[in-house]
């Protein structure tokens, strides 16, 4: 199990926070700031005394066990994630549940217990900026059951797509499947840059629903009273969890799939349809709130019951099974170059073929009139 982000950048002057305007959060906060909503952050634990968090975070159980809370590095990743949630939903409460070590130790069983604990102890939103990676090897029935248990109780789960998008020959295990991102019903978040395009590290898969800022995001730095700039699908996930908190404050009875539906249908590129790099595009908090206001709450349905497929709605089980991944600019240029070369070779071959046939016809005509026999055709 690994954390999906908190990739630290070199120390530098803190730039203006671009992540909130990029998601239209200031406009959305005019309707509410997450009051009465509890967001469970399943992570490495949280330093609740950080100035960015003080009074708004409760440290729940250490399910992983063995934490040294006196260490200045304790809960570094979780502290950053909690601050990103509260950046969007400043009046919400965060419940920290430790399921991952600061050295990325953890397992499916611990994460499963963390999800069930959150679902049974007042969480309105579950934020998970980590996951299990490995193609076809990380699916765990108990973990999936815990995800469906939380969803059936009406609790949205937000998870990062992962930071394995930089595929190269040296790292053939990149861009792996990850869970619980791959579980139906989970809001899976890609990392986007300031242009709204996929950050180069963001994992590409059909289960990606939306994107959020994941480059140069401001977050609380554990062991200090300050902040730092981080990259990753981790902060993108926490920011979206904050947006979902705003939505739950205003529309507490909407089912998880309706929350997902509102996010997807108002994201920046939703009119173009789904793509596995950024899903339906950058989140628009203001528009998502407006879309949610037009939805009538539906009955929550436990997985396994008749008609439960609609519980997940579009995006997860609604995404076409085969979707073109597209290509980045370098791949496109190389492909075009090869295509041009191929066309030239084909054209040259066709011309040689035509020339050979023409010469053969001339020779056959000469034969019919008794002209001298030409050299062998192999010479052409």
CSV table of C-alpha atoms in Angstrom, one decimal:
chain,number,residue,atom,x,y,z
A,1,UNK,CA,0.0,0.0,0.0
A,2,UNK,CA,1.4,3.4,-0.9
A,3,UNK,CA,0.4,7.0,-0.6
A,4,UNK,CA,-0.6,8.7,-3.8
A,5,UNK,CA,1.3,11.9,-3.5
A,6,UNK,CA,2.8,14.5,-1.3
A,7,UNK,CA,5.7,14.7,-3.7
A,8,UNK,CA,7.6,17.5,-2.1
A,9,UNK,CA,9.1,20.3,-4.2
A,10,UNK,CA,12.3,22.3,-3.4
A,11,UNK,CA,11.9,25.1,-0.9
A,12,UNK,CA,10.9,28.4,-2.6
A,13,UNK,CA,8.7,31.4,-2.1
A,14,UNK,CA,5.1,30.3,-1.8
A,15,UNK,CA,3.1,31.2,-4.9
A,16,UNK,CA,-0.5,32.2,-4.8
A,17,UNK,CA,-2.8,29.3,-4.1
A,18,UNK,CA,-4.2,28.5,-7.6
A,19,UNK,CA,-6.1,25.3,-6.7
A,20,UNK,CA,-9.2,26.9,-5.3
A,21,UNK,CA,-9.9,29.3,-8.2
A,22,UNK,CA,-9.2,26.5,-10.6
A,23,UNK,CA,-12.1,24.6,-9.1
A,24,UNK,CA,-14.4,27.6,-8.6
A,25,UNK,CA,-14.3,27.0,-4.8
A,26,UNK,CA,-14.6,30.6,-3.7
A,27,UNK,CA,-17.9,30.9,-5.5
A,28,UNK,CA,-19.1,27.5,-4.1
A,29,UNK,CA,-18.2,28.6,-0.5
A,30,UNK,CA,-20.8,31.3,-0.7
A,31,UNK,CA,-23.4,28.6,-0.2
A,32,UNK,CA,-21.6,26.9,2.6
A,33,UNK,CA,-18.2,25.8,3.9
A,34,UNK,CA,-18.9,22.2,5.0
A,35,UNK,CA,-20.5,22.9,8.4
A,36,UNK,CA,-21.7,19.8,10.1
A,37,UNK,CA,-19.8,17.4,7.8
A,38,UNK,CA,-17.2,15.0,8.9
A,39,UNK,CA,-14.5,13.9,6.4
A,40,UNK,CA,-12.6,10.7,7.4
A,41,UNK,CA,-9.0,10.9,6.1
A,42,UNK,CA,-7.6,7.4,5.9
A,43,UNK,CA,-3.9,8.0,5.8
A,44,UNK,CA,-0.7,8.1,7.9
A,45,UNK,CA,-2.2,9.8,10.9
A,46,UNK,CA,-2.5,13.6,11.5
A,47,UNK,CA,-0.6,16.1,13.6
A,48,UNK,CA,-3.7,17.8,15.0
A,49,UNK,CA,-1.7,20.7,16.5
A,50,UNK,CA,-0.6,22.2,13.2
A,51,UNK,CA,-2.0,25.8,12.9
A,52,UNK,CA,-3.7,24.9,9.7
A,53,UNK,CA,-5.7,22.2,11.4
A,54,UNK,CA,-6.1,23.1,15.1
A,55,UNK,CA,-9.5,22.7,16.5
A,56,UNK,CA,-10.9,21.0,13.4
A,57,UNK,CA,-9.3,17.6,13.4
A,58,UNK,CA,-9.8,14.6,15.6
A,59,UNK,CA,-7.2,11.8,15.7
A,60,UNK,CA,-9.1,8.5,15.5
A,61,UNK,CA,-7.7,5.0,15.9
A,62,UNK,CA,-4.3,3.8,14.8
A,63,UNK,CA,-5.4,0.7,13.1
A,64,UNK,CA,-2.0,-0.1,11.6
A,65,UNK,CA,-0.4,0.2,15.1
A,66,UNK,CA,3.1,1.0,16.2
A,67,UNK,CA,3.0,4.7,15.6
A,68,UNK,CA,5.4,7.1,17.4
A,69,UNK,CA,3.2,10.2,17.7
A,70,UNK,CA,6.0,12.1,19.4
A,71,UNK,CA,8.1,12.0,16.2
A,72,UNK,CA,8.2,15.3,14.2
A,73,UNK,CA,7.6,13.3,11.0
A,74,UNK,CA,4.6,11.4,12.3
A,75,UNK,CA,1.6,11.7,10.0
A,76,UNK,CA,3.4,13.9,7.4
A,77,UNK,CA,1.2,12.7,4.5
A,78,UNK,CA,-2.0,12.6,6.5
A,79,UNK,CA,-1.4,16.1,7.9
A,80,UNK,CA,-1.0,17.5,4.4
A,81,UNK,CA,-4.2,15.8,3.2
A,82,UNK,CA,-6.3,17.0,6.1
A,83,UNK,CA,-5.2,20.6,5.3
A,84,UNK,CA,-6.3,20.2,1.7
A,85,UNK,CA,-9.7,19.0,2.7
A,86,UNK,CA,-10.1,21.9,5.1
A,87,UNK,CA,-8.8,24.4,2.5
A,88,UNK,CA,-12.0,23.7,0.5
A,89,UNK,CA,-14.4,23.0,3.4
A,90,UNK,CA,-13.0,25.1,6.3
A,91,UNK,CA,-16.0,24.5,8.6
A,92,UNK,CA,-15.9,20.7,8.2
A,93,UNK,CA,-14.4,18.3,10.7
A,94,UNK,CA,-11.7,15.8,9.9
A,95,UNK,CA,-11.5,12.4,11.5
A,96,UNK,CA,-8.0,11.0,11.0
A,97,UNK,CA,-7.7,7.2,10.8
A,98,UNK,CA,-4.2,5.8,10.6
A,99,UNK,CA,-4.0,2.9,8.1
A,100,UNK,CA,-0.6,3.6,6.6
A,101,UNK,CA,2.9,4.1,8.0
A,102,UNK,CA,5.1,7.0,7.1
A,103,UNK,CA,7.3,4.5,5.3
A,104,UNK,CA,4.3,3.3,3.2
A,105,UNK,CA,3.8,0.1,5.2
A,106,UNK,CA,0.2,-1.1,5.2
A,107,UNK,CA,-2.1,-3.8,3.8
A,108,UNK,CA,-5.6,-4.5,2.5
A,109,UNK,CA,-6.8,-5.7,5.9
A,110,UNK,CA,-5.9,-2.5,7.6
A,111,UNK,CA,-7.5,-0.3,4.9
A,112,UNK,CA,-10.6,-2.5,5.0
A,113,UNK,CA,-10.9,-2.0,8.8
A,114,UNK,CA,-10.3,1.7,8.3
A,115,UNK,CA,-13.2,2.1,5.8
A,116,UNK,CA,-15.6,0.2,8.0
A,117,UNK,CA,-14.6,2.2,11.1
A,118,UNK,CA,-15.2,5.4,9.2
A,119,UNK,CA,-18.6,4.2,8.0
A,120,UNK,CA,-19.7,3.3,11.5
A,121,UNK,CA,-18.4,6.3,13.3
A,122,UNK,CA,-20.0,9.3,11.7
A,123,UNK,CA,-18.1,9.9,8.5
A,124,UNK,CA,-20.0,11.8,5.8
A,125,UNK,CA,-17.2,11.5,3.3
A,126,UNK,CA,-14.3,9.1,3.1
A,127,UNK,CA,-11.0,10.4,1.6
A,128,UNK,CA,-8.3,7.9,0.7
A,129,UNK,CA,-5.1,9.3,-0.9
A,130,UNK,CA,-3.5,5.8,-1.2
A,131,UNK,CA,-4.1,2.4,-2.7
A,132,UNK,CA,-2.9,-1.1,-3.5
A,133,UNK,CA,-1.1,-1.4,-6.8
A,134,UNK,CA,-0.5,-4.4,-9.1
A,135,UNK,CA,-2.3,-5.5,-12.3
A,136,UNK,CA,-4.9,-8.0,-11.4
A,137,UNK,CA,-3.2,-8.9,-8.1
A,138,UNK,CA,-4.4,-6.3,-5.7
A,139,UNK,CA,-8.2,-6.9,-5.8
A,140,UNK,CA,-9.3,-7.9,-2.4
A,141,UNK,CA,-12.9,-9.2,-1.8
A,142,UNK,CA,-13.0,-7.9,1.8
A,143,UNK,CA,-11.7,-4.5,0.8
A,144,UNK,CA,-14.3,-4.3,-2.0
A,145,UNK,CA,-17.0,-5.4,0.5
A,146,UNK,CA,-16.0,-2.6,2.8
A,147,UNK,CA,-16.2,0.0,0.0
A,148,UNK,CA,-19.7,-1.2,-0.9
A,149,UNK,CA,-20.7,-1.2,2.7
A,150,UNK,CA,-19.8,2.5,3.0
A,151,UNK,CA,-21.5,3.3,-0.3
A,152,UNK,CA,-24.7,1.5,0.7
A,153,UNK,CA,-24.8,3.7,3.8
A,154,UNK,CA,-24.8,6.7,1.6
A,155,UNK,CA,-21.1,7.7,2.2
A,156,UNK,CA,-19.1,8.8,-0.9
A,157,UNK,CA,-15.6,7.5,-1.1
A,158,UNK,CA,-12.9,9.6,-2.9
A,159,UNK,CA,-9.6,7.9,-4.0
A,160,UNK,CA,-6.6,9.0,-6.0
A,161,UNK,CA,-5.9,7.5,-9.4
A,162,UNK,CA,-2.2,7.0,-8.4
A,163,UNK,CA,1.2,8.5,-9.5
A,164,UNK,CA,2.2,5.8,-11.9
A,165,UNK,CA,1.5,7.5,-15.2
A,166,UNK,CA,5.1,8.1,-16.3
A,167,UNK,CA,5.6,5.0,-18.4
A,168,UNK,CA,9.1,4.1,-19.6
A,169,UNK,CA,11.0,1.0,-20.7
A,170,UNK,CA,12.9,1.0,-17.3
A,171,UNK,CA,9.6,0.9,-15.3
A,172,UNK,CA,7.4,-1.6,-17.1
A,173,UNK,CA,5.2,-2.0,-13.9
A,174,UNK,CA,4.0,1.6,-14.2
A,175,UNK,CA,0.4,2.7,-14.8
A,176,UNK,CA,-0.9,-0.3,-12.8
A,177,UNK,CA,-4.4,-0.9,-11.6
A,178,UNK,CA,-4.9,0.3,-8.1
A,179,UNK,CA,-7.6,-0.4,-5.5
A,180,UNK,CA,-9.9,0.9,-4.1
A,181,UNK,CA,-9.8,3.3,-7.1
A,182,UNK,CA,-10.8,0.4,-9.3
A,183,UNK,CA,-13.8,-0.5,-7.2
A,184,UNK,CA,-17.2,0.5,-8.6
A,185,UNK,CA,-18.7,3.5,-7.0
A,186,UNK,CA,-15.5,5.2,-5.9
A,187,UNK,CA,-14.9,8.7,-7.1
A,188,UNK,CA,-11.4,8.4,-8.7
A,189,UNK,CA,-9.4,11.5,-9.1
A,190,UNK,CA,-6.6,12.3,-11.5
A,191,UNK,CA,-4.0,15.1,-11.0
A,192,UNK,CA,-4.2,18.1,-13.3
A,193,UNK,CA,-1.8,21.0,-13.9
A,194,UNK,CA,-2.7,24.7,-14.2
A,195,UNK,CA,-3.9,24.1,-17.8
A,196,UNK,CA,-6.4,21.5,-16.7
A,197,UNK,CA,-4.4,18.8,-18.4
A,198,UNK,CA,-3.2,15.5,-16.9
A,199,UNK,CA,-0.1,15.9,-14.8
A,200,UNK,CA,2.6,13.7,-16.3
A,201,UNK,CA,2.7,11.3,-13.3
A,202,UNK,CA,-1.1,10.8,-13.0
A,203,UNK,CA,-2.1,7.2,-13.6
A,204,UNK,CA,-4.3,6.6,-16.7
A,205,UNK,CA,-7.3,4.2,-16.5
A,206,UNK,CA,-10.9,3.9,-17.5
A,207,UNK,CA,-12.0,4.2,-13.9
A,208,UNK,CA,-10.8,7.8,-13.6
A,209,UNK,CA,-13.8,10.0,-13.0
A,210,UNK,CA,-12.6,13.6,-12.7
A,211,UNK,CA,-9.4,15.6,-12.2
A,212,UNK,CA,-8.3,18.2,-9.7
A,213,UNK,CA,-5.2,20.3,-9.1
A,214,UNK,CA,-2.3,18.1,-8.3
A,215,UNK,CA,0.7,20.3,-9.1
A,216,UNK,CA,2.2,22.9,-6.8
A,217,UNK,CA,-0.6,22.5,-4.3
A,218,UNK,CA,-0.2,24.2,-0.9
A,219,UNK,CA,-0.4,21.9,2.1
A,220,UNK,CA,0.4,21.8,5.8
A,221,UNK,CA,4.0,20.6,6.5
A,222,UNK,CA,4.2,18.2,9.5
A,223,UNK,CA,6.7,19.1,12.2
A,224,UNK,CA,6.4,22.8,11.4
A,225,UNK,CA,3.9,25.7,11.6
A,226,UNK,CA,4.2,26.4,7.9
A,227,UNK,CA,3.1,25.0,4.5
A,228,UNK,CA,4.9,23.6,1.5
A,229,UNK,CA,4.2,22.9,-2.2
A,230,UNK,CA,3.4,19.3,-3.1
A,231,UNK,CA,2.4,17.3,-6.2
A,232,UNK,CA,0.4,14.2,-6.6
A,233,UNK,CA,-3.0,12.7,-7.0
A,234,UNK,CA,-3.1,12.7,-3.2
A,235,UNK,CA,-3.7,16.5,-2.8
A,236,UNK,CA,-6.1,16.3,-5.8
A,237,UNK,CA,-8.1,13.6,-3.9
A,238,UNK,CA,-8.2,15.6,-0.7
A,239,UNK,CA,-9.3,18.7,-2.5
A,240,UNK,CA,-12.2,16.8,-4.2
A,241,UNK,CA,-13.1,15.4,-0.8
A,242,UNK,CA,-13.5,18.9,0.4
A,243,UNK,CA,-15.8,19.7,-2.6
A,244,UNK,CA,-17.9,16.6,-1.8
A,245,UNK,CA,-18.1,17.9,1.8
A,246,UNK,CA,-19.6,21.1,0.5
A,247,UNK,CA,-22.1,19.1,-1.6
A,248,UNK,CA,-23.1,16.9,1.3
A,249,UNK,CA,-23.7,20.0,3.5
A,250,UNK,CA,-26.2,21.3,1.1
A,251,UNK,CA,-27.6,18.0,-0.2
A,252,UNK,CA,-27.1,15.4,2.6
A,253,UNK,CA,-29.6,12.9,1.2
A,254,UNK,CA,-28.1,12.4,-2.3
A,255,UNK,CA,-26.8,9.0,-3.0
A,256,UNK,CA,-23.1,8.6,-3.7
A,257,UNK,CA,-23.6,7.9,-7.4
A,258,UNK,CA,-25.6,11.2,-7.6
A,259,UNK,CA,-22.7,13.0,-6.1
A,260,UNK,CA,-20.5,11.5,-8.7
A,261,UNK,CA,-23.0,12.3,-11.4
A,262,UNK,CA,-23.1,16.0,-10.4
A,263,UNK,CA,-19.2,16.2,-10.4
A,264,UNK,CA,-18.9,14.5,-13.7
A,265,UNK,CA,-21.6,16.4,-15.6
A,266,UNK,CA,-20.2,19.7,-14.6
A,267,UNK,CA,-16.5,19.0,-15.0
A,268,UNK,CA,-14.5,21.0,-17.5
A,269,UNK,CA,-14.5,18.6,-20.5
A,270,UNK,CA,-17.7,16.7,-19.8
A,271,UNK,CA,-19.2,17.7,-23.1
A,272,UNK,CA,-16.4,15.8,-24.9
A,273,UNK,CA,-17.2,12.6,-23.1
A,274,UNK,CA,-15.0,10.5,-20.9
A,275,UNK,CA,-11.3,10.0,-21.3
A,276,UNK,CA,-9.1,7.8,-19.2
A,277,UNK,CA,-6.5,10.5,-18.5
A,278,UNK,CA,-8.7,13.1,-16.7
A,279,UNK,CA,-12.1,11.5,-16.7
A,280,UNK,CA,-14.6,14.2,-17.4
A,281,UNK,CA,-12.1,17.0,-16.6
A,282,UNK,CA,-11.4,19.5,-13.9
A,283,UNK,CA,-13.9,19.7,-11.0
A,284,UNK,CA,-16.1,22.8,-11.0
A,285,UNK,CA,-17.4,23.1,-7.4
A,286,UNK,CA,-19.9,25.8,-8.0
A,287,UNK,CA,-21.4,24.1,-11.0
A,288,UNK,CA,-21.5,20.7,-9.2
A,289,UNK,CA,-23.5,22.3,-6.3
A,290,UNK,CA,-25.9,23.8,-8.8
A,291,UNK,CA,-26.3,20.4,-10.6
A,292,UNK,CA,-26.8,18.6,-7.3
A,293,UNK,CA,-29.6,21.0,-6.3
A,294,UNK,CA,-31.6,19.7,-9.4
A,295,UNK,CA,-31.4,16.1,-8.3
A,296,UNK,CA,-34.0,14.3,-6.3
A,297,UNK,CA,-32.5,11.9,-3.7
A,298,UNK,CA,-32.9,8.2,-4.6
A,299,UNK,CA,-33.1,5.2,-2.4
A,300,UNK,CA,-29.8,3.8,-1.3
A,301,UNK,CA,-29.3,0.2,-2.5
A,302,UNK,CA,-27.0,-2.4,-1.0
A,303,UNK,CA,-24.7,-4.2,-3.5
A,304,UNK,CA,-26.1,-7.5,-4.6
A,305,UNK,CA,-29.8,-6.5,-4.5
A,306,UNK,CA,-31.9,-6.4,-7.7
A,307,UNK,CA,-31.2,-3.2,-9.6
A,308,UNK,CA,-28.1,-2.3,-7.6
A,309,UNK,CA,-26.2,-1.4,-10.8
A,310,UNK,CA,-27.8,2.0,-10.8
A,311,UNK,CA,-26.3,2.6,-7.4
A,312,UNK,CA,-23.0,3.4,-9.1
A,313,UNK,CA,-24.4,5.5,-11.9
A,314,UNK,CA,-22.5,6.7,-15.0
A,315,UNK,CA,-18.7,6.9,-14.9
A,316,UNK,CA,-17.8,3.6,-13.3
A,317,UNK,CA,-20.0,0.9,-14.7
A,318,UNK,CA,-21.3,3.3,-17.3
A,319,UNK,CA,-17.9,4.0,-18.9
A,320,UNK,CA,-17.5,2.1,-22.2
A,321,UNK,CA,-15.3,-1.0,-21.8
A,322,UNK,CA,-13.0,0.1,-24.6
A,323,UNK,CA,-12.0,3.8,-24.6
A,324,UNK,CA,-9.2,5.3,-26.6
A,325,UNK,CA,-6.3,6.4,-24.4
A,326,UNK,CA,-5.1,9.1,-26.8
A,327,UNK,CA,-1.5,10.0,-27.2
A,328,UNK,CA,0.8,12.7,-25.8
A,329,UNK,CA,2.4,15.2,-28.2
A,330,UNK,CA,5.7,13.3,-28.5
A,331,UNK,CA,4.0,10.0,-29.3
A,332,UNK,CA,1.8,11.8,-31.8
A,333,UNK,CA,4.8,13.4,-33.6
A,334,UNK,CA,6.7,10.1,-33.7
A,335,UNK,CA,3.6,8.3,-35.0
A,336,UNK,CA,3.0,10.9,-37.7
A,337,UNK,CA,6.7,10.7,-38.8
A,338,UNK,CA,6.5,6.9,-39.1
A,339,UNK,CA,3.2,7.2,-41.0
A,340,UNK,CA,4.8,9.6,-43.5
A,341,UNK,CA,7.8,7.3,-44.0
A,342,UNK,CA,5.5,4.4,-44.4
A,343,UNK,CA,3.4,6.2,-47.0
A,344,UNK,CA,6.6,7.2,-48.9
A,345,UNK,CA,7.8,3.6,-48.9
A,346,UNK,CA,4.4,2.4,-50.2
A,347,UNK,CA,4.3,5.1,-52.9
A,348,UNK,CA,7.9,4.2,-54.0
A,349,UNK,CA,7.1,0.6,-54.1
A,350,UNK,CA,3.9,1.3,-56.2
A,351,UNK,CA,5.9,3.4,-58.7
A,352,UNK,CA,8.6,0.7,-59.0
A,353,UNK,CA,5.8,-1.9,-59.6
A,354,UNK,CA,4.2,0.2,-62.3
A,355,UNK,CA,7.6,0.8,-63.9
A,356,UNK,CA,8.3,-2.9,-63.9
A,357,UNK,CA,4.9,-3.7,-65.5
A,358,UNK,CA,5.4,-1.1,-68.2
A,359,UNK,CA,8.8,-2.4,-69.1
A,360,UNK,CA,7.5,-6.0,-69.3
A,361,UNK,CA,4.7,-4.9,-71.6
A,362,UNK,CA,7.3,-3.1,-73.8
A,363,UNK,CA,9.4,-6.3,-73.9
A,364,UNK,CA,6.4,-8.5,-74.7
A,365,UNK,CA,5.5,-6.2,-77.6
A,366,UNK,CA,9.0,-6.3,-78.9
A,367,UNK,CA,8.9,-10.1,-78.7
A,368,UNK,CA,5.7,-10.2,-80.8
A,369,UNK,CA,7.4,-8.1,-83.6
A,370,UNK,CA,10.7,-10.2,-83.4
A,371,UNK,CA,12.8,-7.6,-81.6
A,372,UNK,CA,16.0,-8.8,-79.8
A,373,UNK,CA,15.4,-10.2,-76.3
A,374,UNK,CA,16.2,-7.8,-73.4
A,375,UNK,CA,18.3,-8.6,-70.3
A,376,UNK,CA,16.8,-10.7,-67.4
A,377,UNK,CA,14.1,-9.0,-65.4
A,378,UNK,CA,16.2,-9.6,-62.2
A,379,UNK,CA,18.3,-6.7,-63.3
A,380,UNK,CA,15.5,-4.2,-62.7
